[in-house]
């Protein structure tokens, strides 16, 4: 059954939940798996491993031991074995699952922005900047010099001031950019 599920996932019939399953939403199967120490990988991977190892352990135990009391012990042992083996595999797989990087304001440093206010000085100014993912933000900007920034002019963000929560900018001339296409 698990093999059939994964064949359908690979063929595109079923979607694969590529979430990290770290339990941050702590609901449903993801929360239960995280509580069992099996979080940090997609839930489908953890459940597939758990079921496969439990099935194999119960198959081996059922072959080695017979009788009703022995079968109950085999089922309990199979579940414990499945949890322990899956936990070991999940601990190894957690290192392979990339952590989602949280965007920060420092990501804008080094980017070109467009001034949206009539002026930018040491105390006032706003500009629009586009992030790497294509989204744009309106940010507070300041300058150290006496350059004139008109609305629509380009500026280069060169630093972020955390206490003031604004970006330092300098005039940007595309002609001086060494990476510009010729």
mmCIF file of C-alpha atoms in Angstrom:
data_model
loop_
_atom_site.group_PDB
_atom_site.id
_atom_site.type_symbol
_atom_site.label_atom_id
_atom_site.label_comp_id
_atom_site.label_asym_id
_atom_site.label_seq_id
_atom_site.Cartn_x
_atom_site.Cartn_y
_atom_site.Cartn_z
ATOM 1 C CA UNK A 1 0.000 0.000 0.000
ATOM 2 C CA UNK A 2 2.809 2.408 0.859
ATOM 3 C CA UNK A 3 4.634 1.556 -2.371
ATOM 4 C CA UNK A 4 1.453 2.287 -4.332
ATOM 5 C CA UNK A 5 1.070 5.623 -2.532
ATOM 6 C CA UNK A 6 4.634 6.685 -3.359
ATOM 7 C CA UNK A 7 4.268 5.556 -6.985
ATOM 8 C CA UNK A 8 1.201 7.815 -7.228
ATOM 9 C CA UNK A 9 3.104 10.693 -5.592
ATOM 10 C CA UNK A 10 6.029 10.343 -8.005
ATOM 11 C CA UNK A 11 3.667 10.111 -10.983
ATOM 12 C CA UNK A 12 1.934 13.303 -9.859
ATOM 13 C CA UNK A 13 -1.483 11.852 -9.030
ATOM 14 C CA UNK A 14 -1.119 12.790 -5.352
ATOM 15 C CA UNK A 15 0.588 15.904 -4.093
ATOM 16 C CA UNK A 16 3.525 15.635 -1.737
ATOM 17 C CA UNK A 17 3.309 17.887 1.277
ATOM 18 C CA UNK A 18 6.853 19.231 1.303
ATOM 19 C CA UNK A 19 6.316 21.100 4.584
ATOM 20 C CA UNK A 20 8.969 20.558 7.191
ATOM 21 C CA UNK A 21 6.557 18.995 9.664
ATOM 22 C CA UNK A 22 8.310 20.670 12.581
ATOM 23 C CA UNK A 23 5.118 20.837 14.594
ATOM 24 C CA UNK A 24 4.885 24.622 14.425
ATOM 25 C CA UNK A 25 1.200 24.281 13.631
ATOM 26 C CA UNK A 26 0.942 21.336 16.102
ATOM 27 C CA UNK A 27 -2.374 20.078 14.775
ATOM 28 C CA UNK A 28 -3.482 16.810 13.260
ATOM 29 C CA UNK A 29 -0.954 14.231 12.141
ATOM 30 C CA UNK A 30 1.924 16.721 12.111
ATOM 31 C CA UNK A 31 1.364 17.642 15.755
ATOM 32 C CA UNK A 32 1.035 13.985 16.766
ATOM 33 C CA UNK A 33 4.214 13.013 14.917
ATOM 34 C CA UNK A 34 6.090 15.927 16.427
ATOM 35 C CA UNK A 35 4.908 14.854 19.874
ATOM 36 C CA UNK A 36 6.267 11.363 19.212
ATOM 37 C CA UNK A 37 9.647 12.798 18.202
ATOM 38 C CA UNK A 38 9.049 12.128 14.514
ATOM 39 C CA UNK A 39 8.661 15.750 13.357
ATOM 40 C CA UNK A 40 11.050 17.722 11.196
ATOM 41 C CA UNK A 41 10.378 15.789 7.994
ATOM 42 C CA UNK A 42 7.216 15.656 5.876
ATOM 43 C CA UNK A 43 4.470 13.679 7.631
ATOM 44 C CA UNK A 44 4.074 11.327 4.649
ATOM 45 C CA UNK A 45 7.705 10.218 4.995
ATOM 46 C CA UNK A 46 7.456 9.604 8.753
ATOM 47 C CA UNK A 47 4.167 7.698 8.490
ATOM 48 C CA UNK A 48 5.438 5.610 5.567
ATOM 49 C CA UNK A 49 8.536 4.605 7.515
ATOM 50 C CA UNK A 50 6.506 3.877 10.635
ATOM 51 C CA UNK A 51 4.052 1.632 8.794
ATOM 52 C CA UNK A 52 6.716 -0.193 6.782
ATOM 53 C CA UNK A 53 8.905 -0.964 9.813
ATOM 54 C CA UNK A 54 5.892 -1.998 11.943
ATOM 55 C CA UNK A 55 4.663 -4.308 9.187
ATOM 56 C CA UNK A 56 8.086 -5.912 8.757
ATOM 57 C CA UNK A 57 8.632 -6.323 12.510
ATOM 58 C CA UNK A 58 5.188 -7.897 12.993
ATOM 59 C CA UNK A 59 5.772 -10.204 10.016
ATOM 60 C CA UNK A 60 9.073 -11.427 11.482
ATOM 61 C CA UNK A 61 7.627 -11.717 14.997
ATOM 62 C CA UNK A 62 4.550 -13.586 13.738
ATOM 63 C CA UNK A 63 6.789 -16.082 11.953
ATOM 64 C CA UNK A 64 9.035 -16.650 14.979
ATOM 65 C CA UNK A 65 6.339 -16.797 17.674
ATOM 66 C CA UNK A 66 2.903 -18.449 17.624
ATOM 67 C CA UNK A 67 -0.049 -18.392 19.977
ATOM 68 C CA UNK A 68 -2.416 -15.604 21.004
ATOM 69 C CA UNK A 69 -0.379 -14.224 23.969
ATOM 70 C CA UNK A 70 2.768 -14.194 21.835
ATOM 71 C CA UNK A 71 1.020 -12.343 18.994
ATOM 72 C CA UNK A 72 -0.109 -9.539 21.319
ATOM 73 C CA UNK A 73 3.483 -9.175 22.538
ATOM 74 C CA UNK A 74 4.699 -9.251 18.920
ATOM 75 C CA UNK A 75 2.330 -6.422 17.962
ATOM 76 C CA UNK A 76 3.447 -4.272 20.896
ATOM 77 C CA UNK A 77 7.100 -5.024 20.151
ATOM 78 C CA UNK A 78 6.532 -4.221 16.454
ATOM 79 C CA UNK A 79 5.108 -0.799 17.322
ATOM 80 C CA UNK A 80 7.989 -0.003 19.680
ATOM 81 C CA UNK A 81 10.521 -1.216 17.118
ATOM 82 C CA UNK A 82 8.827 0.820 14.369
ATOM 83 C CA UNK A 83 8.877 3.979 16.489
ATOM 84 C CA UNK A 84 12.556 3.518 17.467
ATOM 85 C CA UNK A 85 13.731 2.782 13.916
ATOM 86 C CA UNK A 86 11.659 5.582 12.410
ATOM 87 C CA UNK A 87 12.981 8.019 15.022
ATOM 88 C CA UNK A 88 16.578 7.133 14.099
ATOM 89 C CA UNK A 89 15.884 7.593 10.394
ATOM 90 C CA UNK A 90 13.997 10.862 10.985
ATOM 91 C CA UNK A 91 16.860 12.251 13.060
ATOM 92 C CA UNK A 92 19.181 11.600 10.110
ATOM 93 C CA UNK A 93 16.740 12.986 7.553
ATOM 94 C CA UNK A 94 16.220 16.240 9.472
ATOM 95 C CA UNK A 95 19.696 17.307 8.437
ATOM 96 C CA UNK A 96 18.791 16.862 4.776
ATOM 97 C CA UNK A 97 15.559 18.877 4.895
ATOM 98 C CA UNK A 98 16.461 22.525 4.281
ATOM 99 C CA UNK A 99 15.312 24.999 6.896
ATOM 100 C CA UNK A 100 13.128 27.761 5.574
ATOM 101 C CA UNK A 101 15.031 31.016 5.716
ATOM 102 C CA UNK A 102 13.125 33.819 7.388
ATOM 103 C CA UNK A 103 13.374 37.072 5.429
ATOM 104 C CA UNK A 104 14.841 40.051 7.253
ATOM 105 C CA UNK A 105 15.318 43.737 6.608
ATOM 106 C CA UNK A 106 19.024 43.128 6.047
ATOM 107 C CA UNK A 107 18.048 41.401 2.778
ATOM 108 C CA UNK A 108 17.410 44.842 1.258
ATOM 109 C CA UNK A 109 20.965 46.061 1.852
ATOM 110 C CA UNK A 110 22.776 46.243 -1.496
ATOM 111 C CA UNK A 111 19.559 46.625 -3.494
ATOM 112 C CA UNK A 112 18.509 49.550 -5.630
ATOM 113 C CA UNK A 113 15.356 51.374 -4.544
ATOM 114 C CA UNK A 114 13.146 54.066 -6.092
ATOM 115 C CA UNK A 115 12.484 57.198 -4.035
ATOM 116 C CA UNK A 116 8.742 57.760 -3.541
ATOM 117 C CA UNK A 117 8.789 61.009 -1.535
ATOM 118 C CA UNK A 118 9.586 64.529 -2.740
ATOM 119 C CA UNK A 119 12.827 64.565 -0.740
ATOM 120 C CA UNK A 120 15.224 62.384 1.238
ATOM 121 C CA UNK A 121 17.342 63.869 4.005
ATOM 122 C CA UNK A 122 18.720 62.911 7.443
ATOM 123 C CA UNK A 123 15.228 62.816 9.005
ATOM 124 C CA UNK A 124 12.754 61.971 6.243
ATOM 125 C CA UNK A 125 12.262 59.831 3.145
ATOM 126 C CA UNK A 126 10.593 56.758 1.753
ATOM 127 C CA UNK A 127 11.517 54.467 -1.100
ATOM 128 C CA UNK A 128 10.176 51.361 -2.784
ATOM 129 C CA UNK A 129 12.487 48.357 -2.932
ATOM 130 C CA UNK A 130 11.972 44.984 -4.595
ATOM 131 C CA UNK A 131 13.102 41.843 -2.783
ATOM 132 C CA UNK A 132 14.684 38.764 -4.340
ATOM 133 C CA UNK A 133 11.308 36.992 -4.556
ATOM 134 C CA UNK A 134 9.823 39.873 -6.587
ATOM 135 C CA UNK A 135 7.676 41.423 -3.882
ATOM 136 C CA UNK A 136 8.062 45.119 -3.159
ATOM 137 C CA UNK A 137 8.048 47.101 0.061
ATOM 138 C CA UNK A 138 7.847 50.747 0.983
ATOM 139 C CA UNK A 139 10.689 51.471 3.422
ATOM 140 C CA UNK A 140 11.955 54.445 5.398
ATOM 141 C CA UNK A 141 15.235 55.816 4.004
ATOM 142 C CA UNK A 142 17.748 58.445 5.088
ATOM 143 C CA UNK A 143 20.901 59.921 3.562
ATOM 144 C CA UNK A 144 24.129 61.207 5.045
ATOM 145 C CA UNK A 145 25.122 63.699 2.347
ATOM 146 C CA UNK A 146 23.544 66.697 0.670
ATOM 147 C CA UNK A 147 22.533 64.985 -2.580
ATOM 148 C CA UNK A 148 19.121 65.844 -3.979
ATOM 149 C CA UNK A 149 16.727 62.956 -4.324
ATOM 150 C CA UNK A 150 13.578 63.633 -6.323
ATOM 151 C CA UNK A 151 10.585 61.341 -6.467
ATOM 152 C CA UNK A 152 11.358 58.538 -8.926
ATOM 153 C CA UNK A 153 15.143 58.745 -8.603
ATOM 154 C CA UNK A 154 17.200 55.622 -7.969
ATOM 155 C CA UNK A 155 19.151 55.097 -4.766
ATOM 156 C CA UNK A 156 21.361 52.323 -3.461
ATOM 157 C CA UNK A 157 20.616 50.937 0.007
ATOM 158 C CA UNK A 158 23.974 50.515 1.747
ATOM 159 C CA UNK A 159 23.074 49.962 5.427
ATOM 160 C CA UNK A 160 20.222 49.353 7.859
ATOM 161 C CA UNK A 161 19.856 51.299 11.110
ATOM 162 C CA UNK A 162 18.129 48.967 13.587
ATOM 163 C CA UNK A 163 17.429 51.507 16.359
ATOM 164 C CA UNK A 164 15.914 54.005 13.908
ATOM 165 C CA UNK A 165 14.351 51.290 11.713
ATOM 166 C CA UNK A 166 15.412 52.913 8.445
ATOM 167 C CA UNK A 167 17.837 52.318 5.583
ATOM 168 C CA UNK A 168 20.780 54.508 4.609
ATOM 169 C CA UNK A 169 20.859 55.327 0.883
ATOM 170 C CA UNK A 170 23.192 56.961 -1.590
ATOM 171 C CA UNK A 171 22.502 58.077 -5.179
ATOM 172 C CA UNK A 172 22.663 55.264 -7.713
ATOM 173 C CA UNK A 173 23.900 55.725 -11.264
ATOM 174 C CA UNK A 174 23.242 52.713 -13.481
ATOM 175 C CA UNK A 175 26.048 53.784 -15.823
ATOM 176 C CA UNK A 176 28.610 53.141 -13.057
ATOM 177 C CA UNK A 177 27.306 49.649 -12.228
ATOM 178 C CA UNK A 178 30.028 47.110 -13.143
ATOM 179 C CA UNK A 179 27.414 44.334 -13.457
ATOM 180 C CA UNK A 180 25.145 46.134 -15.892
ATOM 181 C CA UNK A 181 24.630 44.532 -19.296
ATOM 182 C CA UNK A 182 26.483 46.214 -22.145
#
